[in-house]
mmCIF file of C-alpha atoms and ligand atoms in Angstrom:
data_model
loop_
_atom_site.group_PDB
_atom_site.id
_atom_site.type_symbol
_atom_site.label_atom_id
_atom_site.label_comp_id
_atom_site.label_asym_id
_atom_site.label_seq_id
_atom_site.Cartn_x
_atom_site.Cartn_y
_atom_site.Cartn_z
ATOM 1 C CA MET A 1331 100.686 73.574 110.403
ATOM 2 C CA LEU A 1332 104.316 74.472 109.933
ATOM 3 C CA ASP A 1333 106.685 74.672 112.869
ATOM 4 C CA THR A 1334 106.925 78.448 113.283
ATOM 5 C CA SER A 1335 109.970 78.542 115.544
ATOM 6 C CA PRO A 1336 112.461 78.946 112.651
ATOM 7 C CA PHE A 1337 110.651 82.151 111.633
ATOM 8 C CA LEU A 1338 110.590 83.765 115.075
ATOM 9 C CA VAL A 1339 113.178 86.410 115.870
ATOM 10 C CA ARG A 1340 113.822 85.938 119.556
ATOM 11 C CA HIS A 1341 114.064 89.030 121.730
ATOM 12 C CA GLY A 1342 117.697 90.062 121.901
ATOM 13 C CA SER A 1343 118.763 87.985 118.877
ATOM 14 C CA PRO A 1344 119.650 89.518 115.530
ATOM 15 C CA ALA A 1345 117.088 89.197 112.731
ATOM 16 C CA GLY A 1346 119.852 87.612 110.616
ATOM 17 C CA LEU A 1347 118.184 88.375 107.285
ATOM 18 C CA ALA A 1348 121.330 87.725 105.252
ATOM 19 C CA ARG A 1349 121.638 84.154 106.494
ATOM 20 C CA ARG A 1350 117.936 83.306 106.137
ATOM 21 C CA ASP A 1351 116.948 81.687 102.851
ATOM 22 C CA PRO A 1352 113.951 83.456 101.233
ATOM 23 C CA HIS A 1353 113.446 80.394 99.029
ATOM 24 C CA SER A 1354 113.174 77.988 101.948
ATOM 25 C CA ASN A 1355 110.393 75.430 102.192
ATOM 26 C CA GLN A 1356 111.679 74.020 105.447
ATOM 27 C CA GLY A 1357 109.402 71.518 107.147
ATOM 28 C CA PHE A 1358 107.096 70.946 104.200
ATOM 29 C CA GLU A 1359 107.281 67.870 102.021
ATOM 30 C CA GLY A 1360 105.646 68.548 98.716
ATOM 31 C CA GLY A 1361 105.321 71.293 96.163
ATOM 32 C CA LYS A 1362 102.934 73.987 95.142
ATOM 33 C CA ALA A 1363 99.852 71.812 94.674
ATOM 34 C CA GLU A 1364 100.282 70.113 98.054
ATOM 35 C CA GLY A 1365 101.055 73.477 99.646
ATOM 36 C CA LYS A 1366 97.884 75.043 98.326
ATOM 37 C CA ALA A 1367 95.841 72.072 99.515
ATOM 38 C CA ALA A 1368 97.449 72.276 102.953
ATOM 39 C CA LEU A 1369 96.299 75.891 103.316
ATOM 40 C CA GLU A 1370 92.626 74.948 103.263
ATOM 41 C CA PRO A 1371 92.345 73.396 106.733
ATOM 42 C CA LEU A 1372 94.460 76.222 108.123
ATOM 43 C CA SER A 1373 92.049 78.786 106.680
ATOM 44 C CA ALA A 1374 89.185 76.914 108.261
ATOM 45 C CA ARG A 1375 90.929 76.935 111.641
ATOM 46 C CA LEU A 1376 91.675 80.667 111.325
ATOM 47 C CA SER A 1377 88.057 81.291 110.602
ATOM 48 C CA GLU A 1378 86.978 79.401 113.746
ATOM 49 C CA LEU A 1379 89.413 81.344 115.884
ATOM 50 C CA GLN A 1380 88.303 84.641 114.395
ATOM 51 C CA THR A 1381 84.677 83.819 115.142
ATOM 52 C CA ALA A 1382 85.537 83.048 118.759
ATOM 53 C CA LEU A 1383 87.525 86.288 119.064
ATOM 54 C CA TRP A 1384 84.569 88.221 117.702
ATOM 55 C CA ALA A 1385 82.101 86.469 120.010
ATOM 56 C CA GLU A 1386 84.318 87.032 123.033
ATOM 57 C CA SER A 1387 84.845 90.705 122.180
ATOM 58 C CA GLY A 1388 87.352 91.223 124.965
ATOM 59 C CA GLN A 1389 90.672 91.454 123.122
ATOM 60 C CA SER A 1390 91.983 92.101 119.618
ATOM 61 C CA LEU A 1391 94.777 91.226 117.213
ATOM 62 C CA LEU A 1392 96.998 93.573 115.218
ATOM 63 C CA ILE A 1393 98.972 92.012 112.376
ATOM 64 C CA VAL A 1394 101.779 94.172 110.981
ATOM 65 C CA LEU A 1395 102.806 93.174 107.450
ATOM 66 C CA GLN A 1396 106.023 94.543 106.013
ATOM 67 C CA ALA A 1397 107.961 93.624 102.884
ATOM 68 C CA MET A 1398 110.065 95.039 100.104
ATOM 69 C CA ASP A 1399 108.101 96.053 96.979
ATOM 70 C CA THR A 1400 106.578 92.961 95.292
ATOM 71 C CA GLY A 1401 107.099 91.065 98.569
ATOM 72 C CA GLY A 1402 103.534 89.759 98.426
ATOM 73 C CA LYS A 1403 101.662 91.670 101.125
ATOM 74 C CA ASP A 1404 98.472 91.938 99.100
ATOM 75 C CA GLY A 1405 98.542 88.330 97.934
ATOM 76 C CA THR A 1406 99.138 87.082 101.461
ATOM 77 C CA ILE A 1407 96.154 88.991 102.792
ATOM 78 C CA ARG A 1408 93.983 87.690 99.949
ATOM 79 C CA ASN A 1409 95.038 84.056 100.276
ATOM 80 C CA VAL A 1410 95.300 83.668 104.035
ATOM 81 C CA PHE A 1411 92.086 85.495 104.895
ATOM 82 C CA MET A 1412 90.030 84.074 102.046
ATOM 83 C CA GLY A 1413 87.827 82.000 104.335
ATOM 84 C CA VAL A 1414 87.480 84.480 107.189
ATOM 85 C CA ASN A 1415 84.324 86.499 107.829
ATOM 86 C CA PRO A 1416 85.116 89.998 106.501
ATOM 87 C CA GLN A 1417 83.027 91.521 109.291
ATOM 88 C CA GLY A 1418 85.720 90.974 111.902
ATOM 89 C CA VAL A 1419 88.775 91.777 109.796
ATOM 90 C CA ARG A 1420 90.030 95.135 108.582
ATOM 91 C CA VAL A 1421 92.950 95.906 106.347
ATOM 92 C CA TRP A 1422 94.593 99.273 106.609
ATOM 93 C CA GLY A 1423 97.282 100.413 104.179
ATOM 94 C CA PHE A 1424 99.743 103.161 105.022
ATOM 95 C CA GLY A 1425 101.174 105.151 102.124
ATOM 96 C CA ALA A 1426 103.269 108.288 102.162
ATOM 97 C CA PRO A 1427 101.881 110.546 104.901
ATOM 98 C CA THR A 1428 99.582 113.444 104.029
ATOM 99 C CA GLU A 1429 100.413 117.009 104.944
ATOM 100 C CA GLU A 1430 98.185 116.766 107.993
ATOM 101 C CA GLU A 1431 99.801 113.512 109.096
ATOM 102 C CA LEU A 1432 103.255 114.989 108.642
ATOM 103 C CA ALA A 1433 102.264 117.856 110.905
ATOM 104 C CA HIS A 1434 101.850 115.345 113.767
ATOM 105 C CA ASP A 1435 104.111 112.783 115.377
ATOM 106 C CA TYR A 1436 104.486 109.643 113.249
ATOM 107 C CA LEU A 1437 102.370 107.440 115.521
ATOM 108 C CA TRP A 1438 99.378 109.787 115.385
ATOM 109 C CA ARG A 1439 97.958 108.310 112.186
ATOM 110 C CA ILE A 1440 98.685 104.775 113.330
ATOM 111 C CA HIS A 1441 96.877 104.617 116.651
ATOM 112 C CA ASP A 1442 93.555 105.568 115.112
ATOM 113 C CA HIS A 1443 93.479 102.309 113.152
ATOM 114 C CA THR A 1444 94.393 99.739 115.783
ATOM 115 C CA PRO A 1445 91.669 97.091 116.253
ATOM 116 C CA ALA A 1446 88.785 97.306 118.702
ATOM 117 C CA ASN A 1447 87.859 94.389 120.982
ATOM 118 C CA GLY A 1448 86.866 91.351 118.958
ATOM 119 C CA GLY A 1449 88.594 92.596 115.826
ATOM 120 C CA ILE A 1450 91.588 91.700 113.710
ATOM 121 C CA THR A 1451 93.365 94.488 111.841
ATOM 122 C CA ILE A 1452 96.058 93.946 109.262
ATOM 123 C CA PHE A 1453 98.444 96.806 108.654
ATOM 124 C CA ASN A 1454 99.704 96.768 105.067
ATOM 125 C CA ARG A 1455 102.843 98.784 105.888
ATOM 126 C CA SER A 1456 102.863 100.516 109.229
ATOM 127 C CA HIS A 1457 104.722 102.710 111.706
ATOM 128 C CA TYR A 1458 107.811 100.695 110.717
ATOM 129 C CA GLU A 1459 108.044 102.775 107.533
ATOM 130 C CA ASP A 1460 109.156 105.564 109.870
ATOM 131 C CA VAL A 1461 112.405 103.693 110.557
ATOM 132 C CA LEU A 1462 112.635 102.120 107.074
ATOM 133 C CA VAL A 1463 111.900 104.322 104.064
ATOM 134 C CA VAL A 1464 112.334 107.400 106.261
ATOM 135 C CA ARG A 1465 115.808 106.242 107.258
ATOM 136 C CA VAL A 1466 116.888 105.016 103.827
ATOM 137 C CA LYS A 1467 115.718 108.177 102.064
ATOM 138 C CA ASP A 1468 116.824 110.555 104.769
ATOM 139 C CA LEU A 1469 113.347 112.001 105.244
ATOM 140 C CA VAL A 1470 114.122 113.058 108.813
ATOM 141 C CA PRO A 1471 117.519 113.438 110.476
ATOM 142 C CA GLU A 1472 119.079 110.370 112.076
ATOM 143 C CA SER A 1473 118.871 111.995 115.509
ATOM 144 C CA ARG A 1474 115.080 111.739 115.137
ATOM 145 C CA TRP A 1475 114.622 108.265 113.688
ATOM 146 C CA GLN A 1476 117.153 106.721 116.071
ATOM 147 C CA LYS A 1477 114.793 107.416 118.977
ATOM 148 C CA ARG A 1478 111.864 105.760 117.259
ATOM 149 C CA TYR A 1479 112.821 102.134 117.970
ATOM 150 C CA ALA A 1480 112.272 102.824 121.652
ATOM 151 C CA HIS A 1481 108.985 104.678 121.013
ATOM 152 C CA ILE A 1482 107.754 101.780 118.917
ATOM 153 C CA VAL A 1483 108.575 99.194 121.573
ATOM 154 C CA ASP A 1484 106.739 101.330 124.156
ATOM 155 C CA PHE A 1485 103.764 101.900 121.857
ATOM 156 C CA GLU A 1486 103.394 98.196 121.157
ATOM 157 C CA ARG A 1487 103.708 97.425 124.873
ATOM 158 C CA LEU A 1488 100.868 99.851 125.532
ATOM 159 C CA LEU A 1489 98.729 98.071 122.944
ATOM 160 C CA SER A 1490 99.521 94.688 124.389
ATOM 161 C CA ASP A 1491 98.911 95.823 128.007
ATOM 162 C CA GLU A 1492 95.514 97.111 126.920
ATOM 163 C CA GLY A 1493 94.363 93.924 125.197
ATOM 164 C CA THR A 1494 95.707 94.150 121.642
ATOM 165 C CA THR A 1495 98.066 91.324 120.762
ATOM 166 C CA VAL A 1496 100.633 92.489 118.220
ATOM 167 C CA VAL A 1497 102.307 90.131 115.744
ATOM 168 C CA LYS A 1498 104.706 91.355 113.074
ATOM 169 C CA LEU A 1499 105.554 89.608 109.822
ATOM 170 C CA PHE A 1500 108.352 90.415 107.415
ATOM 171 C CA LEU A 1501 107.828 88.726 104.054
ATOM 172 C CA HIS A 1502 111.403 87.999 103.069
ATOM 173 C CA ILE A 1503 112.030 87.812 99.302
ATOM 174 C CA SER A 1504 115.340 87.643 97.465
ATOM 175 C CA LYS A 1505 116.563 90.364 95.146
ATOM 176 C CA GLU A 1506 116.357 87.887 92.224
ATOM 177 C CA GLU A 1507 112.737 87.096 93.027
ATOM 178 C CA GLN A 1508 111.950 90.814 93.092
ATOM 179 C CA ARG A 1509 113.481 91.130 89.625
ATOM 180 C CA SER A 1510 111.274 88.412 88.230
ATOM 181 C CA ARG A 1511 108.139 89.854 89.876
ATOM 182 C CA LEU A 1512 108.892 93.358 88.556
ATOM 183 C CA GLU A 1513 109.508 91.905 85.089
ATOM 184 C CA ALA A 1514 106.194 90.085 85.277
ATOM 185 C CA ARG A 1515 104.502 93.374 86.107
ATOM 186 C CA LEU A 1516 106.038 94.921 83.005
ATOM 187 C CA GLN A 1517 105.229 92.027 80.719
ATOM 188 C CA GLU A 1518 101.866 90.664 81.785
ATOM 189 C CA ALA A 1519 98.897 92.814 80.835
ATOM 190 C CA ASP A 1520 96.898 91.959 83.962
ATOM 191 C CA LYS A 1521 99.793 92.916 86.229
ATOM 192 C CA ARG A 1522 100.853 96.131 84.557
ATOM 193 C CA TRP A 1523 98.617 98.274 86.762
ATOM 194 C CA LYS A 1524 100.796 97.270 89.703
ATOM 195 C CA PHE A 1525 103.969 98.549 88.111
ATOM 196 C CA ASN A 1526 105.299 101.656 89.808
ATOM 197 C CA PRO A 1527 108.470 103.178 88.309
ATOM 198 C CA GLY A 1528 109.336 104.342 91.842
ATOM 199 C CA ASP A 1529 109.868 100.676 92.759
ATOM 200 C CA LEU A 1530 112.912 100.653 90.454
ATOM 201 C CA GLU A 1531 114.419 103.523 92.424
ATOM 202 C CA ASP A 1532 113.790 101.664 95.677
ATOM 203 C CA ARG A 1533 115.351 98.525 94.169
ATOM 204 C CA LYS A 1534 118.610 100.428 93.725
ATOM 205 C CA LEU A 1535 118.549 100.966 97.482
ATOM 206 C CA TRP A 1536 117.996 97.244 98.181
ATOM 207 C CA ASP A 1537 121.014 96.860 100.493
ATOM 208 C CA ASP A 1538 120.133 99.987 102.462
ATOM 209 C CA PHE A 1539 116.593 98.712 102.944
ATOM 210 C CA GLN A 1540 117.843 95.291 104.065
ATOM 211 C CA GLU A 1541 120.100 96.979 106.594
ATOM 212 C CA ALA A 1542 117.221 99.133 107.845
ATOM 213 C CA TYR A 1543 114.996 96.036 108.155
ATOM 214 C CA GLU A 1544 117.744 94.134 109.944
ATOM 215 C CA GLU A 1545 118.069 96.822 112.566
ATOM 216 C CA ALA A 1546 114.345 97.523 112.932
ATOM 217 C CA ILE A 1547 113.474 93.842 113.390
ATOM 218 C CA THR A 1548 116.391 93.207 115.730
ATOM 219 C CA ARG A 1549 115.598 96.176 117.947
ATOM 220 C CA THR A 1550 111.822 95.779 118.149
ATOM 221 C CA SER A 1551 111.206 92.039 118.375
ATOM 222 C CA THR A 1552 109.910 91.614 121.918
ATOM 223 C CA GLU A 1553 108.064 88.955 123.904
ATOM 224 C CA GLN A 1554 104.809 90.883 123.655
ATOM 225 C CA ALA A 1555 105.207 91.958 120.006
ATOM 226 C CA PRO A 1556 107.446 89.473 118.212
ATOM 227 C CA TRP A 1557 108.716 89.623 114.652
ATOM 228 C CA TYR A 1558 108.600 86.619 112.353
ATOM 229 C CA VAL A 1559 110.700 86.508 109.180
ATOM 230 C CA VAL A 1560 108.740 84.521 106.592
ATOM 231 C CA PRO A 1561 110.528 82.984 103.586
ATOM 232 C CA ALA A 1562 108.445 84.478 100.788
ATOM 233 C CA ASP A 1563 109.977 83.576 97.418
ATOM 234 C CA ARG A 1564 107.499 80.692 97.140
ATOM 235 C CA LYS A 1565 104.073 82.194 97.538
ATOM 236 C CA TRP A 1566 102.353 78.994 98.652
ATOM 237 C CA TYR A 1567 104.952 78.390 101.375
ATOM 238 C CA ARG A 1568 104.695 81.994 102.526
ATOM 239 C CA ASP A 1569 100.914 81.598 102.872
ATOM 240 C CA LEU A 1570 101.303 78.391 104.896
ATOM 241 C CA ALA A 1571 103.865 80.051 107.154
ATOM 242 C CA VAL A 1572 101.727 83.137 107.753
ATOM 243 C CA ALA A 1573 98.602 81.079 108.429
ATOM 244 C CA SER A 1574 100.539 78.896 110.884
ATOM 245 C CA ILE A 1575 101.907 81.912 112.754
ATOM 246 C CA LEU A 1576 98.477 83.497 113.004
ATOM 247 C CA ILE A 1577 96.807 80.306 114.199
ATOM 248 C CA GLU A 1578 99.462 79.889 116.863
ATOM 249 C CA THR A 1579 99.083 83.510 117.943
ATOM 250 C CA LEU A 1580 95.292 83.263 118.147
ATOM 251 C CA GLU A 1581 95.467 79.943 119.999
ATOM 252 C CA ARG A 1582 97.719 81.593 122.545
ATOM 253 C CA MET A 1583 95.150 84.398 122.897
ATOM 254 C CA ASP A 1584 92.634 81.637 123.600
ATOM 255 C CA PRO A 1585 89.406 83.496 122.786
ATOM 256 C CA ARG A 1586 86.380 82.064 124.615
ATOM 257 C CA TYR A 1587 82.739 82.218 123.680
ATOM 258 C CA PRO A 1588 80.768 84.178 126.284
ATOM 259 C CA PRO A 1589 78.753 82.073 128.737
ATOM 260 C CA GLU A 1590 75.546 80.860 127.170
ATOM 261 C CA PRO A 1591 72.392 82.530 128.427
ATOM 262 C CA ASP A 1592 69.968 80.247 130.277
ATOM 263 C CA LEU A 1593 67.706 79.112 127.454
ATOM 264 C CA ASP A 1594 65.759 76.435 129.337
ATOM 265 C CA GLY A 1595 62.105 76.651 128.442
ATOM 266 C CA VAL A 1596 62.630 79.207 125.660
ATOM 267 C CA VAL A 1597 60.431 78.344 122.666
ATOM 268 C CA VAL A 1598 60.288 79.918 119.219
ATOM 269 C CA GLU A 1599 56.571 80.459 118.492
HETATM 270 P P1 AMP B 821 102.249 100.837 98.330
HETATM 271 O O1 AMP B 821 102.383 99.969 99.543
HETATM 272 O O2 AMP B 821 102.778 100.227 97.091
HETATM 273 O O3 AMP B 821 100.877 101.410 98.186
HETATM 274 O O4 AMP B 821 103.212 102.100 98.525
HETATM 275 C C1 AMP B 821 103.088 102.942 99.599
HETATM 276 C C2 AMP B 821 104.299 103.845 99.599
HETATM 277 O O5 AMP B 821 104.190 104.722 100.721
HETATM 278 C C3 AMP B 821 105.607 103.097 99.735
HETATM 279 O O6 AMP B 821 106.505 103.498 98.736
HETATM 280 C C4 AMP B 821 106.087 103.491 101.119
HETATM 281 O O7 AMP B 821 107.492 103.554 101.202
HETATM 282 C C5 AMP B 821 105.443 104.837 101.312
HETATM 283 N N1 AMP B 821 105.300 105.159 102.732
HETATM 284 C C6 AMP B 821 104.594 104.490 103.648
HETATM 285 N N2 AMP B 821 104.750 105.033 104.875
HETATM 286 C C7 AMP B 821 105.593 106.071 104.723
HETATM 287 C C8 AMP B 821 106.153 107.028 105.615
HETATM 288 N N3 AMP B 821 105.852 107.009 106.918
HETATM 289 N N4 AMP B 821 106.967 107.958 105.106
HETATM 290 C C9 AMP B 821 107.264 107.979 103.783
HETATM 291 N N5 AMP B 821 106.778 107.105 102.890
HETATM 292 C C10 AMP B 821 105.950 106.161 103.343
HETATM 293 MG MG1 MG B 822 107.094 101.578 96.631
#
């Protein structure tokens, strides 16, 4: 387990993205091979906790994953949840809203996909896009998106009051790392399918996106729905950090197996 406190954005403190090192491997002695090996017991622990959550069926966990393009959301989900029973875990991706979604308030499409008791749901992008890409690309006037930070805090408080723990992860990559990942997508045949020319347009807006992330994370990191900024230039370190944060979160939720039925004298014929 990594010490997760360096990643936590405390309520009322700035996210401080510019002074956080995306290449950090703080608190881990060793390189990629050791890092990958260290993930295995963490995956096993996550799996145990998920099984207990499922058996208890009295509360749920929502994991919000946000990152710049190529930030590693898909890889994180794949690596960290490799050993977890797919039955209890759902992944929901949010792309550009449909016409029907746009005809509603921006949280309408979100609430439908929050986890039920016993479940874990991972949001691959989320309602945060409505204060990120929407802000950067001027998709609604500022007078509208400015009010959303407060809605989001209230919405997440509602979830948490009703039994859904919310944990939010920003996979923090550097602009140089994004360049090399985009180049890899152009050059490597098995990665080309991931290349989206639109990502190059978004890259030009890098600073605007960082500013939007800085403000969103700063204004919505609360006790009940904290943000963690995960150094994500090294994929293996990112995976260790995410697994550690999730284990800590689930341990705090402390899922309990239901009381065993009285099985004295029961025989299988
Ligand atoms: P991907 O995650 O690569 O599948 O891309 C999904 C795209 O949908 C990204 O370019 C997001 O910026 C975009 N997107 C997600 N949510 C919204 C939103 N609420 N408004 C506009 N665009 C969005
Ligand atoms: Mg994109």
